[in-house]
Short mmCIF file of C-alpha atoms and ligand atoms in Angstrom, two decimals:
data_model
loop_
_atom_site.label_atom_id
_atom_site.label_comp_id
_atom_site.label_asym_id
_atom_site.label_seq_id
_atom_site.Cartn_x
_atom_site.Cartn_y
_atom_site.Cartn_z
CA MET A 1 126.30 99.96 81.40
CA ASN A 2 125.67 96.14 79.12
CA ALA A 3 123.90 94.02 80.96
CA ASP A 4 122.75 90.72 79.14
CA VAL A 5 118.71 91.60 80.74
CA LEU A 6 117.92 93.99 82.26
CA ILE A 7 114.51 94.13 84.28
CA ILE A 8 112.83 97.40 85.05
CA GLY A 9 111.23 96.85 87.87
CA SER A 10 111.58 94.54 91.62
CA GLY A 11 108.02 92.54 92.59
CA VAL A 12 107.66 89.08 92.14
CA ALA A 13 107.16 88.83 88.32
CA ALA A 14 110.96 90.41 88.03
CA LEU A 15 112.87 88.41 90.93
CA GLN A 16 111.50 85.10 89.94
CA LEU A 17 112.71 85.72 86.63
CA ALA A 18 115.89 86.92 88.14
CA LYS A 19 116.14 83.82 90.20
CA LYS A 20 115.69 81.36 87.14
CA LEU A 21 118.28 83.01 85.41
CA ARG A 22 121.27 80.99 83.97
CA GLN A 23 123.68 82.13 86.12
CA ASP A 24 126.35 82.76 83.59
CA LEU A 25 124.10 86.07 82.95
CA ASN A 26 124.53 89.83 83.90
CA VAL A 27 121.97 90.74 85.24
CA ILE A 28 120.51 94.22 86.96
CA ILE A 29 117.30 95.38 88.15
CA LEU A 30 116.74 98.74 88.04
CA THR A 31 114.39 100.23 90.52
CA LYS A 32 113.15 103.47 90.56
CA SER A 33 112.51 103.37 94.43
CA THR A 34 113.57 101.10 96.62
CA VAL A 35 113.13 97.49 96.14
CA LYS A 36 110.26 96.99 98.54
CA ASN A 37 108.12 99.79 98.24
CA GLY A 38 106.07 97.76 95.52
CA ASN A 39 102.63 96.26 94.83
CA SER A 40 104.32 92.43 95.52
CA TYR A 41 105.82 93.41 98.92
CA MET A 42 102.02 94.70 100.67
CA ALA A 43 99.93 92.23 99.24
CA GLN A 44 98.18 90.08 101.63
CA GLY A 45 96.57 87.69 100.13
CA GLY A 46 98.14 84.89 99.27
CA ILE A 47 98.92 82.70 96.06
CA ALA A 48 95.92 80.90 94.26
CA ALA A 49 97.10 76.75 92.92
CA ALA A 50 94.20 73.90 93.44
CA LEU A 51 96.24 71.98 96.31
CA GLY A 52 93.49 70.66 98.53
CA VAL A 53 91.84 67.10 98.30
CA ASN A 54 88.46 68.14 96.63
CA ASP A 55 90.51 70.77 94.54
CA HIS A 56 91.59 70.65 90.58
CA PRO A 57 93.41 73.31 88.16
CA SER A 58 90.20 72.85 85.83
CA LYS A 59 88.33 74.15 88.71
CA HIS A 60 90.90 76.96 89.37
CA TYR A 61 90.23 77.37 85.72
CA MET A 62 86.56 77.71 85.46
CA ASP A 63 86.83 80.21 88.24
CA THR A 64 89.46 82.32 86.41
CA LEU A 65 87.22 81.98 83.64
CA GLU A 66 84.24 83.12 85.24
CA ALA A 67 85.82 85.78 86.91
CA GLY A 68 86.92 87.19 84.12
CA ARG A 69 83.38 86.63 82.62
CA PHE A 70 85.08 84.54 79.71
CA HIS A 71 87.17 87.68 78.03
CA ASN A 72 90.23 85.52 78.95
CA ASP A 73 92.48 83.41 76.94
CA SER A 74 91.69 80.35 77.34
CA ASP A 75 94.34 78.62 76.72
CA ALA A 76 96.82 80.68 78.68
CA VAL A 77 94.63 80.18 81.86
CA LEU A 78 94.84 76.13 81.58
CA SER A 79 98.66 76.68 81.34
CA LEU A 80 98.45 78.84 84.47
CA THR A 81 96.50 76.78 86.52
CA SER A 82 98.23 73.48 85.83
CA GLU A 83 101.97 75.17 86.37
CA ALA A 84 100.19 77.02 89.43
CA PRO A 85 100.41 73.76 92.44
CA SER A 86 103.76 73.00 91.00
CA LEU A 87 105.04 76.76 91.30
CA ILE A 88 104.08 77.03 95.16
CA LYS A 89 105.62 73.22 96.08
CA GLU A 90 109.53 74.46 94.13
CA LEU A 91 109.30 77.73 95.46
CA ASN A 92 107.99 75.77 98.82
CA GLN A 93 110.68 73.33 98.49
CA GLU A 94 113.64 75.89 97.87
CA GLY A 95 112.46 77.34 101.35
CA CYS A 96 110.12 79.84 101.07
CA LEU A 97 108.16 79.26 104.13
CA PHE A 98 104.12 79.85 103.77
CA ASP A 99 100.99 78.90 106.16
CA MET A 100 100.62 74.92 107.19
CA ASP A 101 97.83 73.62 108.61
CA SER A 102 97.98 71.12 112.32
CA GLU A 103 98.82 67.96 109.46
CA GLY A 104 101.80 69.86 107.71
CA ALA A 105 99.88 70.45 104.43
CA PHE A 106 99.18 73.97 103.21
CA ALA A 107 96.92 75.99 104.97
CA LEU A 108 94.06 77.02 102.26
CA GLY A 109 92.06 80.28 102.62
CA MET A 110 88.63 81.03 100.93
CA GLU A 111 88.17 84.44 98.75
CA GLY A 112 85.89 85.89 96.31
CA ALA A 113 84.73 84.00 93.16
CA HIS A 114 86.95 80.47 94.36
CA SER A 115 84.89 77.94 94.27
CA GLU A 116 87.22 75.75 96.79
CA SER A 117 89.37 76.58 99.87
CA ARG A 118 92.45 77.40 97.74
CA ILE A 119 94.57 80.65 98.76
CA VAL A 120 97.86 79.91 99.91
CA HIS A 121 99.37 82.09 102.69
CA GLY A 122 102.83 83.44 104.28
CA GLY A 123 102.45 85.11 107.41
CA GLY A 124 99.06 85.26 107.42
CA ASP A 125 98.47 88.48 105.87
CA SER A 126 101.58 88.99 104.33
CA THR A 127 102.57 87.08 101.67
CA GLY A 128 103.99 89.01 99.54
CA LYS A 129 106.49 90.29 101.42
CA THR A 130 106.73 86.75 102.53
CA VAL A 131 107.97 85.93 98.64
CA ILE A 132 110.06 88.85 98.29
CA ASP A 133 112.04 88.66 101.78
CA PHE A 134 112.96 84.74 100.56
CA MET A 135 113.77 85.49 97.16
CA LEU A 136 115.97 88.99 98.10
CA SER A 137 117.63 87.13 100.19
CA ASN A 138 118.49 84.46 98.34
CA LYS A 139 119.59 86.56 95.25
CA ASN A 140 121.66 84.92 92.76
CA GLN A 141 125.79 86.92 92.89
CA ASN A 142 125.32 87.66 89.13
CA VAL A 143 122.57 89.87 89.90
CA ARG A 144 122.38 93.18 90.64
CA ILE A 145 120.00 95.60 91.49
CA MET A 146 120.13 99.39 91.62
CA GLU A 147 117.16 101.67 93.41
CA ASN A 148 116.16 105.42 93.03
CA VAL A 149 116.63 105.00 88.71
CA LEU A 150 113.60 106.03 86.92
CA VAL A 151 113.43 104.65 83.46
CA PHE A 152 112.43 107.35 81.22
CA GLN A 153 112.55 106.48 77.78
CA LEU A 154 113.65 103.11 75.80
CA LEU A 155 115.74 102.81 73.63
CA ILE A 156 114.60 101.06 70.21
CA ASN A 157 117.24 100.69 67.11
CA GLU A 158 115.41 102.06 63.96
CA THR A 159 117.00 100.26 61.02
CA GLU A 160 115.89 96.61 63.02
CA GLY A 161 112.67 97.93 65.08
CA SER A 162 114.54 96.32 68.02
CA CYS A 163 115.08 97.35 72.03
CA ILE A 164 118.47 97.86 72.65
CA GLY A 165 118.67 98.97 75.88
CA VAL A 166 116.89 101.86 78.16
CA LYS A 167 117.93 105.83 79.59
CA GLY A 168 117.28 106.72 83.16
CA LYS A 169 117.56 108.65 85.76
CA ASP A 170 119.07 108.71 89.40
CA SER A 171 118.15 111.01 91.87
CA ASN A 172 120.40 113.28 91.43
CA GLY A 173 119.14 113.67 87.70
CA VAL A 174 122.11 111.95 85.91
CA ILE A 175 121.52 110.07 83.05
CA HIS A 176 122.50 106.95 82.35
CA ARG A 177 122.13 104.15 79.27
CA PHE A 178 121.64 100.52 79.55
CA ILE A 179 122.68 98.03 77.37
CA SER A 180 120.64 94.72 77.18
CA SER A 181 119.85 92.43 74.35
CA HIS A 182 116.33 91.48 76.91
CA VAL A 183 114.74 94.48 78.33
CA VAL A 184 111.68 93.66 80.66
CA LEU A 185 109.88 95.55 82.31
CA ALA A 186 107.98 94.71 85.41
CA THR A 187 106.95 97.68 86.11
CA GLY A 188 103.33 97.01 87.87
CA GLY A 189 99.97 98.63 86.47
CA CYS A 190 98.68 101.79 87.01
CA GLY A 191 96.81 102.03 90.66
CA GLN A 192 98.11 104.82 91.53
CA LEU A 193 95.95 107.14 88.69
CA TYR A 194 93.13 106.24 90.88
CA GLU A 195 91.87 109.00 93.97
CA TYR A 196 90.90 106.05 96.38
CA THR A 197 93.66 102.81 96.06
CA SER A 198 95.82 100.03 97.24
CA ASN A 199 98.44 100.28 95.74
CA ALA A 200 101.47 101.17 96.76
CA ASP A 201 102.51 105.14 95.68
CA SER A 202 105.45 103.81 93.60
CA VAL A 203 102.83 102.09 90.64
CA THR A 204 101.83 104.71 88.31
CA GLY A 205 101.50 102.92 85.01
CA ASP A 206 105.64 103.78 84.06
CA GLY A 207 106.33 100.98 82.25
CA ILE A 208 102.92 100.74 79.66
CA ALA A 209 103.38 104.31 79.36
CA LEU A 210 107.03 103.63 78.26
CA ALA A 211 105.97 100.72 75.78
CA TYR A 212 103.38 102.90 74.26
CA ARG A 213 105.32 105.26 73.07
CA ALA A 214 108.37 103.23 71.83
CA GLY A 215 105.07 101.85 69.73
CA ALA A 216 104.59 98.34 71.44
CA GLU A 217 101.31 97.20 70.60
CA ILE A 218 98.63 97.78 74.49
CA ALA A 219 95.52 95.67 75.07
CA ASP A 220 92.57 96.10 77.59
CA MET A 221 93.57 98.66 79.62
CA GLU A 222 89.54 99.55 79.71
CA PHE A 223 89.53 96.42 82.57
CA ILE A 224 90.32 97.91 85.58
CA GLN A 225 89.48 96.03 88.78
CA PHE A 226 88.35 97.98 91.61
CA HIS A 227 89.20 95.76 95.15
CA PRO A 228 85.93 96.16 97.39
CA THR A 229 87.15 96.75 100.80
CA LEU A 230 90.17 99.55 101.25
CA LEU A 231 90.13 101.00 105.19
CA TYR A 232 88.56 103.59 104.32
CA LYS A 233 88.58 107.22 107.19
CA ASP A 234 87.63 110.95 106.93
CA GLY A 235 87.40 110.52 102.65
CA LYS A 236 90.63 108.57 102.74
CA ALA A 237 91.43 105.29 101.74
CA LEU A 238 94.29 104.27 104.25
CA GLY A 239 94.90 100.47 103.01
CA LEU A 240 93.74 97.41 102.19
CA ILE A 241 91.43 94.84 103.58
CA SER A 242 92.41 91.58 102.55
CA GLU A 243 89.08 89.34 100.82
CA ALA A 244 90.39 86.98 103.12
CA VAL A 245 88.48 88.54 105.67
CA ARG A 246 85.43 87.90 104.19
CA GLY A 247 86.44 84.63 102.98
CA GLU A 248 87.25 83.62 106.86
CA GLY A 249 83.75 85.51 107.54
CA GLY A 250 83.21 89.07 107.55
CA ARG A 251 80.57 89.96 105.98
CA LEU A 252 79.78 93.56 104.67
CA VAL A 253 76.92 95.95 106.26
CA THR A 254 75.36 99.44 105.65
CA GLU A 255 75.89 101.49 108.87
CA ASP A 256 71.72 100.54 109.54
CA GLY A 257 73.36 96.85 109.90
CA ARG A 258 71.84 96.08 106.78
CA PRO A 259 73.99 93.36 104.03
CA VAL A 260 74.83 95.02 101.63
CA MET A 261 74.74 91.45 99.15
CA ALA A 262 72.21 90.73 100.12
CA GLY A 263 69.68 89.57 97.22
CA LEU A 264 72.43 90.83 94.04
CA HIS A 265 74.74 87.88 93.21
CA PRO A 266 74.71 84.37 94.70
CA LEU A 267 78.28 84.10 96.04
CA GLY A 268 77.27 86.71 98.20
CA ASP A 269 80.16 89.08 100.12
CA LEU A 270 82.37 86.56 98.41
CA ALA A 271 81.45 87.00 94.61
CA PRO A 272 83.11 88.32 92.26
CA ARG A 273 85.04 92.03 92.64
CA HIS A 274 83.54 94.03 90.85
CA VAL A 275 79.89 93.27 91.50
CA VAL A 276 80.71 94.00 95.07
CA SER A 277 82.93 96.67 94.46
CA GLN A 278 79.38 98.45 92.54
CA ALA A 279 77.27 97.91 95.46
CA ILE A 280 79.59 99.27 98.34
CA PHE A 281 79.53 102.45 95.48
CA HIS A 282 75.64 103.10 95.78
CA SER A 283 75.74 102.61 99.03
CA LEU A 284 78.36 105.01 99.29
CA GLU A 285 76.87 107.24 96.83
CA LYS A 286 73.93 107.35 98.88
CA GLY A 287 75.02 108.52 101.46
CA LYS A 288 75.22 105.57 103.31
CA SER A 289 78.73 104.38 105.27
CA VAL A 290 79.33 100.86 104.77
CA PHE A 291 80.79 98.68 107.43
CA LEU A 292 82.56 94.93 106.99
CA ASP A 293 81.15 92.89 110.11
CA ILE A 294 84.40 91.08 111.87
CA SER A 295 82.67 90.58 114.53
CA SER A 296 82.24 86.59 114.24
CA ILE A 297 86.03 85.93 113.35
CA GLU A 298 87.85 84.24 115.88
CA ASN A 299 91.52 85.28 116.43
CA PHE A 300 90.75 87.91 113.92
CA LYS A 301 94.73 89.94 115.42
CA SER A 302 96.37 86.78 114.96
CA ARG A 303 95.08 85.71 111.53
CA PHE A 304 95.24 89.14 110.34
CA PRO A 305 97.92 90.82 112.11
CA THR A 306 98.45 93.94 108.79
CA ILE A 307 95.27 94.28 109.03
CA THR A 308 95.51 94.89 112.55
CA LYS A 309 98.65 97.52 112.70
CA ILE A 310 96.69 99.28 109.56
CA CYS A 311 93.65 99.79 111.38
CA GLU A 312 95.29 100.84 114.63
CA GLN A 313 97.40 103.09 113.08
CA ASN A 314 94.69 104.68 111.90
CA GLY A 315 92.75 104.76 114.84
CA VAL A 316 90.46 102.13 113.77
CA ASP A 317 89.19 100.09 117.26
CA LEU A 318 89.40 96.66 116.19
CA SER A 319 86.70 95.72 119.34
CA ILE A 320 83.37 97.71 117.71
CA GLY A 321 83.73 94.39 115.23
CA LYS A 322 82.92 96.97 112.49
CA ILE A 323 86.05 97.81 109.87
CA PRO A 324 84.75 101.79 107.48
CA VAL A 325 85.15 100.43 103.89
CA SER A 326 85.14 101.60 100.13
CA PRO A 327 87.15 100.22 97.32
CA GLY A 328 89.56 101.51 95.05
CA SER A 329 91.48 100.66 92.77
CA HIS A 330 93.42 97.50 93.11
CA PHE A 331 95.04 95.44 90.29
CA LEU A 332 95.12 95.91 85.61
CA MET A 333 94.23 93.70 83.86
CA GLY A 334 94.99 94.45 80.43
CA GLY A 335 98.70 96.17 79.71
CA ILE A 336 101.04 95.54 77.48
CA LYS A 337 99.91 92.50 74.63
CA THR A 338 102.43 89.58 75.32
CA ASP A 339 102.23 85.76 74.54
CA LEU A 340 103.25 83.04 76.90
CA LEU A 341 106.74 83.74 76.95
CA GLY A 342 106.22 87.53 77.59
CA ARG A 343 106.53 88.54 74.52
CA THR A 344 106.09 91.45 73.02
CA SER A 345 105.13 92.97 70.10
CA ILE A 346 108.86 95.07 69.99
CA PRO A 347 111.72 92.17 69.15
CA GLY A 348 114.12 92.41 72.60
CA LEU A 349 111.39 94.02 74.83
CA TYR A 350 109.18 91.87 77.36
CA ALA A 351 106.92 92.72 79.89
CA ILE A 352 105.94 90.55 83.09
CA GLY A 353 103.80 90.81 86.10
CA GLU A 354 100.56 93.43 86.20
CA ALA A 355 102.00 95.81 83.44
CA ALA A 356 101.92 93.07 80.73
CA CYS A 357 98.60 91.58 79.73
CA THR A 358 98.93 88.11 78.93
CA GLY A 359 95.30 87.73 78.65
CA VAL A 360 94.82 85.13 81.99
CA HIS A 361 92.88 87.67 83.77
CA GLY A 362 90.45 88.57 80.90
CA ALA A 363 88.37 91.27 82.10
CA ASN A 364 88.72 90.66 85.84
CA ARG A 365 90.99 89.20 87.71
CA LEU A 366 90.23 86.49 89.82
CA ALA A 367 91.74 86.63 93.72
CA SER A 368 95.29 86.10 94.58
CA ASN A 369 95.98 84.83 90.59
CA SER A 370 98.70 88.12 90.66
CA LEU A 371 101.07 86.85 92.13
CA LEU A 372 100.66 83.80 90.55
CA GLU A 373 101.21 85.32 87.45
CA GLY A 374 104.33 87.06 88.30
CA LEU A 375 106.19 83.75 89.62
CA TYR A 376 104.70 81.53 86.49
CA LEU A 377 105.69 84.11 83.69
CA GLY A 378 108.99 84.72 84.83
CA LYS A 379 109.89 81.17 84.96
CA ARG A 380 109.05 81.27 81.57
CA LEU A 381 110.69 83.52 80.28
CA ALA A 382 114.19 83.30 82.20
CA GLU A 383 113.64 79.17 80.82
CA TRP A 384 112.80 80.98 77.09
CA ILE A 385 116.17 83.50 77.83
CA ASN A 386 117.79 80.94 79.06
CA GLY A 387 118.31 79.19 75.78
CA GLN A 388 118.98 82.55 73.47
CA PRO A 389 122.47 83.16 72.00
CA SER A 390 124.53 85.89 73.97
CA SER A 391 124.62 89.01 71.69
CA ASP A 392 125.72 92.74 71.56
CA PRO A 393 122.82 94.88 70.07
CA ALA A 394 124.16 98.13 70.37
CA LYS A 395 127.37 96.67 68.66
CA GLY A 396 127.86 99.35 65.62
CA LEU A 397 125.55 102.25 66.81
CA THR A 398 126.17 105.52 67.82
CA PHE A 399 123.98 107.54 70.73
CA PRO A 400 124.74 111.61 70.15
CA GLU A 401 124.53 113.31 72.93
CA THR A 402 121.43 115.44 72.03
CA ALA A 403 120.37 118.40 74.58
CA PHE A 404 116.68 118.29 74.38
CA ARG A 405 113.92 121.00 75.68
CA CYS A 406 110.84 119.73 76.06
CA GLN A 407 108.24 121.96 74.95
CA VAL A 408 104.80 120.93 76.26
CA LYS A 409 106.14 120.95 80.44
CA GLU A 410 103.30 123.46 81.27
CA SER A 411 100.47 121.61 80.47
CA LEU A 412 101.47 118.53 82.77
CA PRO A 413 98.53 118.47 85.37
CA SER A 414 98.71 117.69 89.05
CA VAL A 415 99.13 114.67 90.43
CA GLU A 416 95.62 114.77 92.56
CA GLU A 417 94.20 116.62 89.42
CA ILE A 418 94.88 113.51 87.55
CA LYS A 419 93.79 111.05 90.51
CA LEU A 420 90.39 112.40 90.84
CA ARG A 421 89.46 113.37 87.98
CA MET A 422 90.05 109.22 86.39
CA MET A 423 88.41 108.56 89.94
CA LYS A 424 85.64 110.28 88.57
CA ASN A 425 84.86 109.81 84.71
CA ALA A 426 86.71 106.64 84.78
CA GLY A 427 86.32 105.01 88.31
CA ILE A 428 84.24 102.56 89.36
CA ILE A 429 80.87 103.52 87.24
CA LYS A 430 81.76 105.34 83.71
CA THR A 431 79.29 106.63 81.29
CA LYS A 432 79.84 108.17 78.47
CA GLU A 433 79.31 111.89 78.83
CA GLY A 434 81.99 111.56 82.02
CA LEU A 435 84.79 109.35 79.50
CA LEU A 436 84.10 112.35 76.62
CA ASP A 437 84.92 114.62 79.38
CA GLN A 438 87.81 113.30 80.00
CA LEU A 439 89.05 112.15 76.34
CA ALA A 440 88.23 116.34 75.76
CA TRP A 441 90.53 117.33 79.23
CA LEU A 442 93.41 114.91 78.08
CA LYS A 443 93.74 116.33 75.22
CA GLY A 444 94.24 120.02 77.18
CA CYS A 445 96.76 118.25 78.10
CA LYS A 446 98.02 117.83 75.50
CA ILE A 447 98.45 114.40 75.15
CA GLU A 448 99.61 113.61 71.78
CA GLU A 449 102.52 115.93 72.07
CA TRP A 450 103.57 114.30 75.64
CA ILE A 451 103.06 110.32 73.66
CA LYS A 452 106.24 111.57 71.55
CA ALA A 453 108.00 114.43 73.65
CA GLU A 454 111.46 113.90 74.59
CA LEU A 455 111.61 113.68 78.91
CA ASP A 456 115.48 114.04 78.77
CA ASP A 457 115.38 117.22 80.73
CA LEU A 458 111.80 116.28 83.00
CA SER A 459 112.64 115.41 86.51
CA ILE A 460 111.62 112.23 87.98
CA GLU A 461 108.30 113.43 89.40
CA GLU A 462 107.45 115.33 86.10
CA ALA A 463 108.35 112.43 83.97
CA THR A 464 106.09 110.37 86.37
CA ARG A 465 103.34 112.25 85.34
CA ALA A 466 103.97 112.46 82.26
CA PHE A 467 103.42 108.79 82.84
CA MET A 468 100.25 109.28 84.51
CA LEU A 469 98.81 111.03 81.83
CA ILE A 470 99.78 109.01 79.33
CA ALA A 471 98.12 105.73 81.18
CA ALA A 472 95.30 107.40 81.50
CA TYR A 473 94.69 108.63 78.29
CA LEU A 474 94.94 104.67 77.28
CA ILE A 475 92.45 103.76 80.06
CA THR A 476 89.93 106.16 78.91
CA ASN A 477 90.21 105.91 75.30
CA ALA A 478 89.79 102.26 75.67
CA ALA A 479 86.74 102.57 77.69
CA VAL A 480 85.12 105.13 75.92
CA ARG A 481 85.69 102.44 72.91
CA ARG A 482 84.07 99.47 74.31
CA THR A 483 80.87 100.17 74.01
CA GLU A 484 79.47 97.00 76.12
CA SER A 485 79.55 96.43 80.20
CA ARG A 486 82.03 93.66 81.68
CA GLY A 487 83.73 93.09 84.50
CA GLY A 488 86.25 95.52 85.75
CA HIS A 489 84.46 97.86 83.15
CA PHE A 490 81.30 99.11 84.05
CA ARG A 491 79.16 101.36 81.66
CA GLN A 492 76.17 103.05 83.03
CA ASP A 493 74.84 103.76 79.87
CA TYR A 494 75.79 99.81 78.39
CA PRO A 495 74.46 97.66 82.09
CA PHE A 496 73.89 95.03 79.47
CA GLU A 497 75.66 92.62 82.17
CA SER A 498 72.96 92.43 84.50
CA HIS A 499 74.61 91.02 87.59
CA GLU A 500 71.86 88.54 89.12
CA TRP A 501 71.38 87.60 85.49
CA LEU A 502 74.94 86.93 84.85
CA GLY A 503 75.52 85.25 88.14
CA LYS A 504 72.51 83.03 88.15
CA ARG A 505 73.57 81.76 84.57
CA ILE A 506 77.28 81.11 85.70
CA ILE A 507 76.03 79.42 88.29
CA GLN A 508 73.72 77.04 86.10
CA SER A 509 76.27 76.45 83.59
CA ARG A 510 78.98 75.56 85.98
CA LYS A 511 76.29 73.02 87.73
CA SER A 512 75.14 71.74 83.81
CA GLU A 513 79.32 71.37 82.93
CA LYS A 514 80.16 69.62 86.26
CA GLY A 515 80.01 65.95 84.09
CA GLY A 516 80.88 67.12 80.35
CA LYS A 517 83.32 70.38 80.54
CA TYR A 518 84.90 69.42 83.88
CA GLU A 519 85.75 66.25 82.89
CA GLN A 520 87.15 67.63 79.14
CA ILE A 521 89.30 69.82 80.69
CA LYS A 522 90.49 67.33 83.36
CA ALA A 523 91.09 65.36 79.82
CA ALA A 524 93.07 68.18 78.65
CA ILE A 525 95.17 68.79 81.62
CA ALA A 526 96.57 64.85 82.39
CA THR A 527 97.43 64.27 78.80
C1 SIN B 601 93.71 90.38 98.96
O1 SIN B 601 94.15 89.93 99.94
O2 SIN B 601 92.00 90.76 99.21
C2 SIN B 601 93.95 90.83 97.57
C3 SIN B 601 94.91 89.40 97.10
C4 SIN B 601 94.25 89.29 95.29
O3 SIN B 601 94.06 91.43 95.15
O4 SIN B 601 94.42 89.84 94.78
#
């Protein structure tokens, strides 16, 4: 099959790209599951944008850098935060309904590490569903969605070094070849590599593994964000409890009522996510359960209908006012390295959304910046592709049909083993010993061969496990090399990022910069 633009994945970045592409282009979206089974659809928390009367993109910019521990690409952050208000207004004008206050302005919520209320929500705590449903019901005629196709190989023109399409397998095991001048990976991150996660079951690092196998540059894989509050019952993580709950006054307490965050960070319960996650992790390690005390939140059930449903489905009685929580993997800051148009190091191959590493998130993503990044990059890439001449990338090329045999199938570990080992050795708190143990295990699973192996004769489930193994390797390898603690990457053997010290320094620098740096950034944005 041929397409002008081939998009792999069906989250907010993918659908925004499809919506903004010229309508004379033939666009195919391939998704390995169903179109609504993804992280964007499940996103409870909203979209950050400086829309409040006292807010300004310069403040959003500073908050993003602070959460990202200044590992961010500051030009990218400036561009993202400046564009945010108009992206929201544009989507709203197109007909996407966000929550409004009694005056008819956007109802703006608060989340961790934000200095202002700037989170736009849809349907209370179902923002992702609101946006995706809107985009699907307004899909252009030139866009065709094919579900249940796993892309397992990128096709590279060896002479030109460019990406010219993909090979995918459908649920009947039939292999299809798709040819396109623009192949876009919008496959999300790799949350399912961990035992505890907020992510949809489809989020297994596929795009990153595909890109790496094809020789694309990958960056910052050691920076994994663990969300502090997943519903935790009987040793299992059962769904996200949005940070917006703490934004509305929810407090983290131990089973004996002690506030978990007391004295740990100036922002308390709304400190950056890695700080809160580590505090909860330490408490759980000592055998002390942690709860989110929601007793002070009025109208909890109507404000948080999705969370109410998750709790009720899992037998958590909200009238007691306490939700048991544990941290779990939530977001990958790294990924396939791209510029601010989504272009990777391979011509013809692009990445957008969580699969991409544009540098906006640095070492830790600020809450509600991810749907925003999807909207931002989807639109920018569309504008760029819309200006490109059409071409036939496979002209003159032949594709011999070869029956490959994968030589290393037996070395693939189970999904459970990958998840348990990643949580233990490359999780919230990492040590050199744990990481080296993980690398040795990956070598034993013949990781070097999996990076090159032909995957044609693997089932969808086996190919997915191979991708998980490759993503696990990229995370572990990067984590071994980063001998410091920073944002989502915490090494117990290099605990240089003292939270108390860093928190104080950030607050101080923020105060002293208010008259200086803020004004400079404001002026830069204004021009
Ligand atoms: C949340 O609602 O806590 C998650 C939002 C996000 O990750 O940005």
